[in-house]
mmCIF file of C-alpha atoms in Angstrom:
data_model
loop_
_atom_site.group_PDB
_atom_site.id
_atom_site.type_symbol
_atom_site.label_atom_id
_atom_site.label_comp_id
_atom_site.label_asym_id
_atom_site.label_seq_id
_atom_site.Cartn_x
_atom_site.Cartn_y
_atom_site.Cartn_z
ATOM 1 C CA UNK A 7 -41.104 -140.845 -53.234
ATOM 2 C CA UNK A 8 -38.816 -138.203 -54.788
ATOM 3 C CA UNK A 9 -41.077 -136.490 -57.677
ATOM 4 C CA UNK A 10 -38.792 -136.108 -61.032
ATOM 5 C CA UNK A 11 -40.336 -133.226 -63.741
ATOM 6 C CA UNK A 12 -37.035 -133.753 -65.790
ATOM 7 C CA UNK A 13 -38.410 -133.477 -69.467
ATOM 8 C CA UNK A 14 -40.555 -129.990 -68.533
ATOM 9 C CA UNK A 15 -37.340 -128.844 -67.102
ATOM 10 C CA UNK A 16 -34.624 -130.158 -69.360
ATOM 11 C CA UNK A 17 -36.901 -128.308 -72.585
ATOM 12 C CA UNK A 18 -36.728 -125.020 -70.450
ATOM 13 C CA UNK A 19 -33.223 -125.923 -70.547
ATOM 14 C CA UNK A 20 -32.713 -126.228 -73.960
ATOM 15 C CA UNK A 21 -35.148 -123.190 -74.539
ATOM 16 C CA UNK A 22 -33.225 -120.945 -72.741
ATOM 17 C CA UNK A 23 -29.986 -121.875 -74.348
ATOM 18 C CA UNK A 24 -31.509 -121.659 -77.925
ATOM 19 C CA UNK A 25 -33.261 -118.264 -77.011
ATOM 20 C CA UNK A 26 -29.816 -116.944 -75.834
ATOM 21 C CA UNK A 27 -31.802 -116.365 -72.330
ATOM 22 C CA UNK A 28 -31.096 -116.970 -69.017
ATOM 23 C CA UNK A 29 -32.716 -118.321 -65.563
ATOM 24 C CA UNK A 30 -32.594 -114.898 -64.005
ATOM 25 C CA UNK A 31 -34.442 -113.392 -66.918
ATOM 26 C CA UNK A 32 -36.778 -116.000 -66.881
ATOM 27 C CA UNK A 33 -37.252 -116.012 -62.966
ATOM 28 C CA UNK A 34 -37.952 -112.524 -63.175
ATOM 29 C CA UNK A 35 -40.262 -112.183 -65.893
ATOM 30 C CA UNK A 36 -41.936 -115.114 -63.670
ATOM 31 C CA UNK A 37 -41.838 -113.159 -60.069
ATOM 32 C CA UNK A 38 -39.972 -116.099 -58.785
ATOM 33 C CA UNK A 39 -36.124 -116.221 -57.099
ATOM 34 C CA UNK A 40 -33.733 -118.006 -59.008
ATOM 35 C CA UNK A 41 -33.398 -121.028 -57.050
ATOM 36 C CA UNK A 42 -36.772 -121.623 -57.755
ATOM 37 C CA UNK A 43 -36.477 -121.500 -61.674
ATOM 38 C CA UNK A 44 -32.842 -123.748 -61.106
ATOM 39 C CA UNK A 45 -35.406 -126.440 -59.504
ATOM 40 C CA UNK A 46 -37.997 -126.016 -62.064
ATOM 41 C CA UNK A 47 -34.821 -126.635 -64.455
ATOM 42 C CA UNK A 48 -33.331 -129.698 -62.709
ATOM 43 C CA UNK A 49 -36.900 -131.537 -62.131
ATOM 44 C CA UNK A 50 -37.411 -131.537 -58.362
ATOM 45 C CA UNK A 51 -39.902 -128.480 -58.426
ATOM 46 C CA UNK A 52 -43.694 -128.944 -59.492
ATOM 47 C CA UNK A 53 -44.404 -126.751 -62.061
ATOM 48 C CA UNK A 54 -47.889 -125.341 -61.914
ATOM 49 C CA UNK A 55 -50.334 -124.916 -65.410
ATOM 50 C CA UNK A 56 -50.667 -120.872 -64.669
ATOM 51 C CA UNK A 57 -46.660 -121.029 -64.837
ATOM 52 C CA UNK A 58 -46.067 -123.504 -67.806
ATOM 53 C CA UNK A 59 -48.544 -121.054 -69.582
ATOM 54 C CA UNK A 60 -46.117 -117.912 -68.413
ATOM 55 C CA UNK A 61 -42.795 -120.297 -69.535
ATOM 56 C CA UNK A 62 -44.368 -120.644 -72.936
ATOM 57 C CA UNK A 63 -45.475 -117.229 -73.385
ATOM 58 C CA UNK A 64 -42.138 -116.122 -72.276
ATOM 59 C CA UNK A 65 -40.078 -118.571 -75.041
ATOM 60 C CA UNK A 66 -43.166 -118.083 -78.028
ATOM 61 C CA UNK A 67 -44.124 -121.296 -77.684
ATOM 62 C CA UNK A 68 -47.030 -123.662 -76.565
ATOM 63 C CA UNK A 69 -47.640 -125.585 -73.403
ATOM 64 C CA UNK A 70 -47.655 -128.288 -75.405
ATOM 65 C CA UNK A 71 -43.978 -127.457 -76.758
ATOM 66 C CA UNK A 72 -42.636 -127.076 -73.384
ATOM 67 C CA UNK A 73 -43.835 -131.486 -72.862
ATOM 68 C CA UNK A 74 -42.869 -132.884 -75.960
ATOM 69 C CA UNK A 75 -39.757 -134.050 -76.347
ATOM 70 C CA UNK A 76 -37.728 -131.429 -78.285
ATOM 71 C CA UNK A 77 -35.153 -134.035 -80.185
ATOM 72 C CA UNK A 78 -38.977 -135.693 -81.435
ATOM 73 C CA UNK A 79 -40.680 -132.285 -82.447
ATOM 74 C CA UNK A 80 -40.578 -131.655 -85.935
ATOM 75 C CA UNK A 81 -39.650 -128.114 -85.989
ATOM 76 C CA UNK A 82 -36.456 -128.996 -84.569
ATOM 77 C CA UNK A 83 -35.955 -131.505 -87.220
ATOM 78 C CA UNK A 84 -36.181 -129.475 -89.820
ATOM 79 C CA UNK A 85 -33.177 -127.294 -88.778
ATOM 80 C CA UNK A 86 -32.948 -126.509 -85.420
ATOM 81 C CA UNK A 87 -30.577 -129.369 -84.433
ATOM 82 C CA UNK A 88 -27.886 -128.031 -85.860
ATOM 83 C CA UNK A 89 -28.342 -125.197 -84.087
ATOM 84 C CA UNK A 90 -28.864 -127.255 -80.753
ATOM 85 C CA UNK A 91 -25.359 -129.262 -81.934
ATOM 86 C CA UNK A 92 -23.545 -126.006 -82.149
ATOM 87 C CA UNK A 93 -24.655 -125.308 -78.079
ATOM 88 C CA UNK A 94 -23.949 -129.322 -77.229
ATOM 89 C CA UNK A 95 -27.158 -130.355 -76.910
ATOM 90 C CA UNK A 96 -27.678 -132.582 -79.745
#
């Protein structure tokens, strides 16, 4: 059975997009190749705790951010949508 991590991976997603980042900053500040991060990103690759601490130290954020929904998160309510509308991904 084909594993799917899609809402980890579409936040990183939107994270990178809204920190004006990109996957080969983030791969590198992880140690990892790209392809590996573009898996991570697309939801066939496993991503470990130890790394989903690293993602959310490297985006400011919380573990916890990184899992919850972003559309549902109330920070992004209160502003950040428009923001997210202006990159398309309202």
């Amino acid at each position: 059975m084909k594993k799917n991590y899609s809402l980890l991976g579409r936040n990183i997603e939107i994270r990178l997009i809204l920190n004006d980042k990109t996957q080969k900053e983030l791969s590198e500040y992880l140690g990892f190749d790209e392809s590996h991060v573009s898996r991570m990103i697309k939801g066939t690759k496993m991503i470990s705790a130890e790394t989903a601490f690293k993602i959310a130290d490297f985006f400011g954020c919380s573990v916890y951010d990184l899992v919850t929904p972003l559309l549902d998160y109330p920070a992004y309510q209160d502003g950040r949508e428009r923001e997210g509308e202006a990159h398309g991904i309202a």
